[in-house]
Amino acid sequence: MSAHGPTFRGFANPVDPSPAELRAWAYQPDSVPLTSLPQDWDLLVAGDHLVLTLFELARDPACPARRFALHCLYIYAADGIRTKFRAHPRRRFRKLVEQAERDGDELVRNWAHNSRMLLAREELFTYHDWCEGGLVRDNRRLG
């Protein structure tokens, strides 16, 4: 038994995990390695159904899959902004950014800053940075 619940035994449907499954996996990510999950799993989970869970995980410095969750938040932000919020509700996105600015540590505040920068200047989008984890790995703020 871990501090975050019982041993994670896998996803009922890895293409559409529940928030509870994603949370359990995030605290025991070696139980189901990313390499064994469907291709582009990050793109599959970076949607409205799981964004609040991803945000919670990204804000927890003790979460072993924190960087993965943050990576998914970058995908979520880029998808919403680049589709003019047809893909994701602008209001939910705005609330997450505001909460990140208010309560987040440096990693999460950088996501909020970079999201606002992309909202103001869509030409800052590069697939590498926003969808392949470049901004998470570099932990840099766009200028």
PDB file of N, CA and C in Angstrom, residues 6-7 13 19 22-23 25 44 46 50 53 62-64 77 98 101 106-107 117 125 138 141:
ATOM      1  N   PRO A   6      -3.658   1.639  -3.444  1.00  0.00           N
ATOM      2  CA  PRO A   6      -3.156   0.281  -3.627  1.00  0.00           C
ATOM      3  C   PRO A   6      -2.294   0.172  -4.889  1.00  0.00           C
ATOM      4  N   THR A   7      -1.641  -0.948  -5.016  1.00  0.00           N
ATOM      5  CA  THR A   7      -0.801  -1.197  -6.173  1.00  0.00           C
ATOM      6  C   THR A   7      -1.619  -1.084  -7.453  1.00  0.00           C
ATOM      7  N   ASN A  13      -8.947   0.120 -19.979  1.00  0.00           N
ATOM      8  CA  ASN A  13      -8.852   0.493 -21.386  1.00  0.00           C
ATOM      9  C   ASN A  13      -7.799   1.595 -21.488  1.00  0.00           C
ATOM     10  N   PRO A  19      -9.886   8.891 -14.590  1.00  0.00           N
ATOM     11  CA  PRO A  19      -9.034   9.740 -13.752  1.00  0.00           C
ATOM     12  C   PRO A  19      -8.365   8.956 -12.622  1.00  0.00           C
ATOM     13  N   LEU A  22      -5.496   6.887 -14.092  1.00  0.00           N
ATOM     14  CA  LEU A  22      -4.357   7.742 -14.442  1.00  0.00           C
ATOM     15  C   LEU A  22      -3.610   8.181 -13.188  1.00  0.00           C
ATOM     16  N   ARG A  23      -4.355   8.561 -12.161  1.00  0.00           N
ATOM     17  CA  ARG A  23      -3.744   8.985 -10.899  1.00  0.00           C
ATOM     18  C   ARG A  23      -2.949   7.833 -10.277  1.00  0.00           C
ATOM     19  N   TRP A  25      -1.677   5.180 -11.775  1.00  0.00           N
ATOM     20  CA  TRP A  25      -0.509   4.918 -12.613  1.00  0.00           C
ATOM     21  C   TRP A  25       0.585   5.962 -12.375  1.00  0.00           C
ATOM     22  N   LEU A  44      -3.566  11.055 -26.484  1.00  0.00           N
ATOM     23  CA  LEU A  44      -4.874  10.480 -26.150  1.00  0.00           C
ATOM     24  C   LEU A  44      -5.383  10.952 -24.787  1.00  0.00           C
ATOM     25  N   ALA A  46      -4.455  13.742 -23.153  1.00  0.00           N
ATOM     26  CA  ALA A  46      -4.376  15.191 -22.942  1.00  0.00           C
ATOM     27  C   ALA A  46      -5.668  15.897 -23.353  1.00  0.00           C
ATOM     28  N   LEU A  50      -9.485  14.290 -18.702  1.00  0.00           N
ATOM     29  CA  LEU A  50      -8.420  14.038 -17.728  1.00  0.00           C
ATOM     30  C   LEU A  50      -7.617  15.281 -17.351  1.00  0.00           C
ATOM     31  N   THR A  53      -7.144  16.042 -13.623  1.00  0.00           N
ATOM     32  CA  THR A  53      -6.255  15.055 -13.003  1.00  0.00           C
ATOM     33  C   THR A  53      -4.808  15.334 -13.402  1.00  0.00           C
ATOM     34  N   ALA A  62       5.916  15.397  -5.641  1.00  0.00           N
ATOM     35  CA  ALA A  62       6.183  14.022  -5.230  1.00  0.00           C
ATOM     36  C   ALA A  62       5.688  12.991  -6.246  1.00  0.00           C
ATOM     37  N   CYS A  63       5.017  13.424  -7.289  1.00  0.00           N
ATOM     38  CA  CYS A  63       4.469  12.500  -8.274  1.00  0.00           C
ATOM     39  C   CYS A  63       5.568  12.052  -9.236  1.00  0.00           C
ATOM     40  N   PRO A  64       5.821  10.759  -9.316  1.00  0.00           N
ATOM     41  CA  PRO A  64       6.862  10.260 -10.224  1.00  0.00           C
ATOM     42  C   PRO A  64       6.584  10.570 -11.701  1.00  0.00           C
ATOM     43  N   ALA A  77      -2.899  22.737 -23.831  1.00  0.00           N
ATOM     44  CA  ALA A  77      -2.890  24.181 -24.087  1.00  0.00           C
ATOM     45  C   ALA A  77      -2.742  24.463 -25.579  1.00  0.00           C
ATOM     46  N   GLU A  98      -4.775  30.489 -14.534  1.00  0.00           N
ATOM     47  CA  GLU A  98      -4.835  31.387 -13.369  1.00  0.00           C
ATOM     48  C   GLU A  98      -4.447  30.657 -12.092  1.00  0.00           C
ATOM     49  N   GLU A 101      -0.686  30.105 -12.060  1.00  0.00           N
ATOM     50  CA  GLU A 101       0.029  31.341 -11.728  1.00  0.00           C
ATOM     51  C   GLU A 101      -0.046  31.642 -10.235  1.00  0.00           C
ATOM     52  N   GLU A 106       7.659  26.631  -9.914  1.00  0.00           N
ATOM     53  CA  GLU A 106       8.282  27.164 -11.128  1.00  0.00           C
ATOM     54  C   GLU A 106       7.858  26.407 -12.393  1.00  0.00           C
ATOM     55  N   LEU A 107       7.847  25.078 -12.339  1.00  0.00           N
ATOM     56  CA  LEU A 107       7.477  24.302 -13.524  1.00  0.00           C
ATOM     57  C   LEU A 107       6.060  24.625 -13.997  1.00  0.00           C
ATOM     58  N   MET A 117       1.807  33.139 -23.503  1.00  0.00           N
ATOM     59  CA  MET A 117       2.616  33.623 -24.627  1.00  0.00           C
ATOM     60  C   MET A 117       2.089  33.042 -25.940  1.00  0.00           C
ATOM     61  N   PHE A 125       4.386  28.508 -31.564  1.00  0.00           N
ATOM     62  CA  PHE A 125       4.162  27.069 -31.553  1.00  0.00           C
ATOM     63  C   PHE A 125       5.202  26.353 -32.401  1.00  0.00           C
ATOM     64  N   ASP A 138      13.374  21.350 -21.223  1.00  0.00           N
ATOM     65  CA  ASP A 138      14.226  22.538 -21.085  1.00  0.00           C
ATOM     66  C   ASP A 138      13.802  23.436 -19.924  1.00  0.00           C
ATOM     67  N   ARG A 141      11.126  29.539 -20.275  1.00  0.00           N
ATOM     68  CA  ARG A 141      10.009  30.458 -20.492  1.00  0.00           C
ATOM     69  C   ARG A 141      10.174  31.103 -21.855  1.00  0.00           C
TER      70      ARG A 141
END
